[in-house]
GROMACS .gro file of C-alpha atoms in nm:
model
   81
    1UNK     CA    1   2.195   4.683   7.263
    2UNK     CA    2   2.233   4.327   7.388
    3UNK     CA    3   2.056   4.041   7.212
    4UNK     CA    4   1.757   3.888   7.394
    5UNK     CA    5   1.891   3.543   7.310
    6UNK     CA    6   2.228   3.623   7.473
    7UNK     CA    7   2.047   3.728   7.792
    8UNK     CA    8   1.857   3.397   7.798
    9UNK     CA    9   2.176   3.198   7.736
   10UNK     CA   10   2.351   3.376   8.023
   11UNK     CA   11   2.068   3.291   8.262
   12UNK     CA   12   2.074   2.926   8.158
   13UNK     CA   13   2.453   2.912   8.187
   14UNK     CA   14   2.426   3.047   8.541
   15UNK     CA   15   2.199   2.754   8.623
   16UNK     CA   16   2.463   2.505   8.514
   17UNK     CA   17   2.736   2.681   8.714
   18UNK     CA   18   2.570   2.618   9.051
   19UNK     CA   19   2.737   2.331   9.239
   20UNK     CA   20   2.526   2.056   9.389
   21UNK     CA   21   2.248   1.824   9.284
   22UNK     CA   22   1.944   2.039   9.361
   23UNK     CA   23   1.745   2.146   9.055
   24UNK     CA   24   1.782   2.511   8.953
   25UNK     CA   25   1.467   2.695   8.844
   26UNK     CA   26   1.432   3.022   8.654
   27UNK     CA   27   1.112   3.200   8.555
   28UNK     CA   28   1.083   3.406   8.238
   29UNK     CA   29   0.831   3.687   8.211
   30UNK     CA   30   0.714   3.921   7.940
   31UNK     CA   31   0.543   4.252   8.026
   32UNK     CA   32   0.536   4.131   8.386
   33UNK     CA   33   0.344   3.816   8.294
   34UNK     CA   34   0.484   3.472   8.382
   35UNK     CA   35   0.533   3.301   8.042
   36UNK     CA   36   0.765   3.004   8.093
   37UNK     CA   37   0.987   2.831   8.344
   38UNK     CA   38   1.313   2.644   8.301
   39UNK     CA   39   1.445   2.391   8.546
   40UNK     CA   40   1.792   2.244   8.518
   41UNK     CA   41   1.844   1.893   8.650
   42UNK     CA   42   2.221   1.871   8.720
   43UNK     CA   43   2.222   1.495   8.781
   44UNK     CA   44   2.082   1.433   8.430
   45UNK     CA   45   2.222   1.752   8.273
   46UNK     CA   46   1.879   1.831   8.128
   47UNK     CA   47   1.680   2.148   8.087
   48UNK     CA   48   1.303   2.124   8.122
   49UNK     CA   49   1.117   2.414   7.961
   50UNK     CA   50   0.756   2.450   8.074
   51UNK     CA   51   0.533   2.677   7.867
   52UNK     CA   52   0.259   2.817   8.088
   53UNK     CA   53  -0.007   2.899   7.827
   54UNK     CA   54   0.019   2.570   7.637
   55UNK     CA   55   0.073   2.369   7.955
   56UNK     CA   56   0.347   2.161   7.795
   57UNK     CA   57   0.696   2.057   7.897
   58UNK     CA   58   0.992   2.003   7.668
   59UNK     CA   59   1.316   1.836   7.773
   60UNK     CA   60   1.652   1.937   7.624
   61UNK     CA   61   2.002   1.807   7.685
   62UNK     CA   62   2.150   2.108   7.504
   63UNK     CA   63   2.165   2.461   7.646
   64UNK     CA   64   2.132   2.625   7.304
   65UNK     CA   65   1.813   2.435   7.220
   66UNK     CA   66   1.661   2.521   7.558
   67UNK     CA   67   1.751   2.889   7.505
   68UNK     CA   68   1.589   2.891   7.162
   69UNK     CA   69   1.271   2.740   7.306
   70UNK     CA   70   1.257   3.009   7.577
   71UNK     CA   71   1.316   3.274   7.312
   72UNK     CA   72   1.034   3.132   7.098
   73UNK     CA   73   0.802   3.122   7.396
   74UNK     CA   74   0.870   3.486   7.482
   75UNK     CA   75   0.847   3.588   7.116
   76UNK     CA   76   0.511   3.414   7.073
   77UNK     CA   77   0.373   3.586   7.380
   78UNK     CA   78   0.507   3.926   7.276
   79UNK     CA   79   0.342   3.899   6.933
   80UNK     CA   80   0.009   3.767   7.058
   81UNK     CA   81  -0.110   4.119   7.137
   0.00000   0.00000   0.00000
């Protein structure tokens, strides 16, 4: 069984591997519900994590920290019900 955190890290790493200056955006869902979105700004090398329910944005310059925030967001949603 693969770790959920590893899956998130792989998706974020794929965002950084794309050549060019256009922002890369990935959506994360839980039970088919849109929970958070991550955009990667290659010119600034920043990840912006937007939590849908709390309507907040967090900026990270570290892939691991962004991945942990996505994990926390999904975990919180999963354990709300």
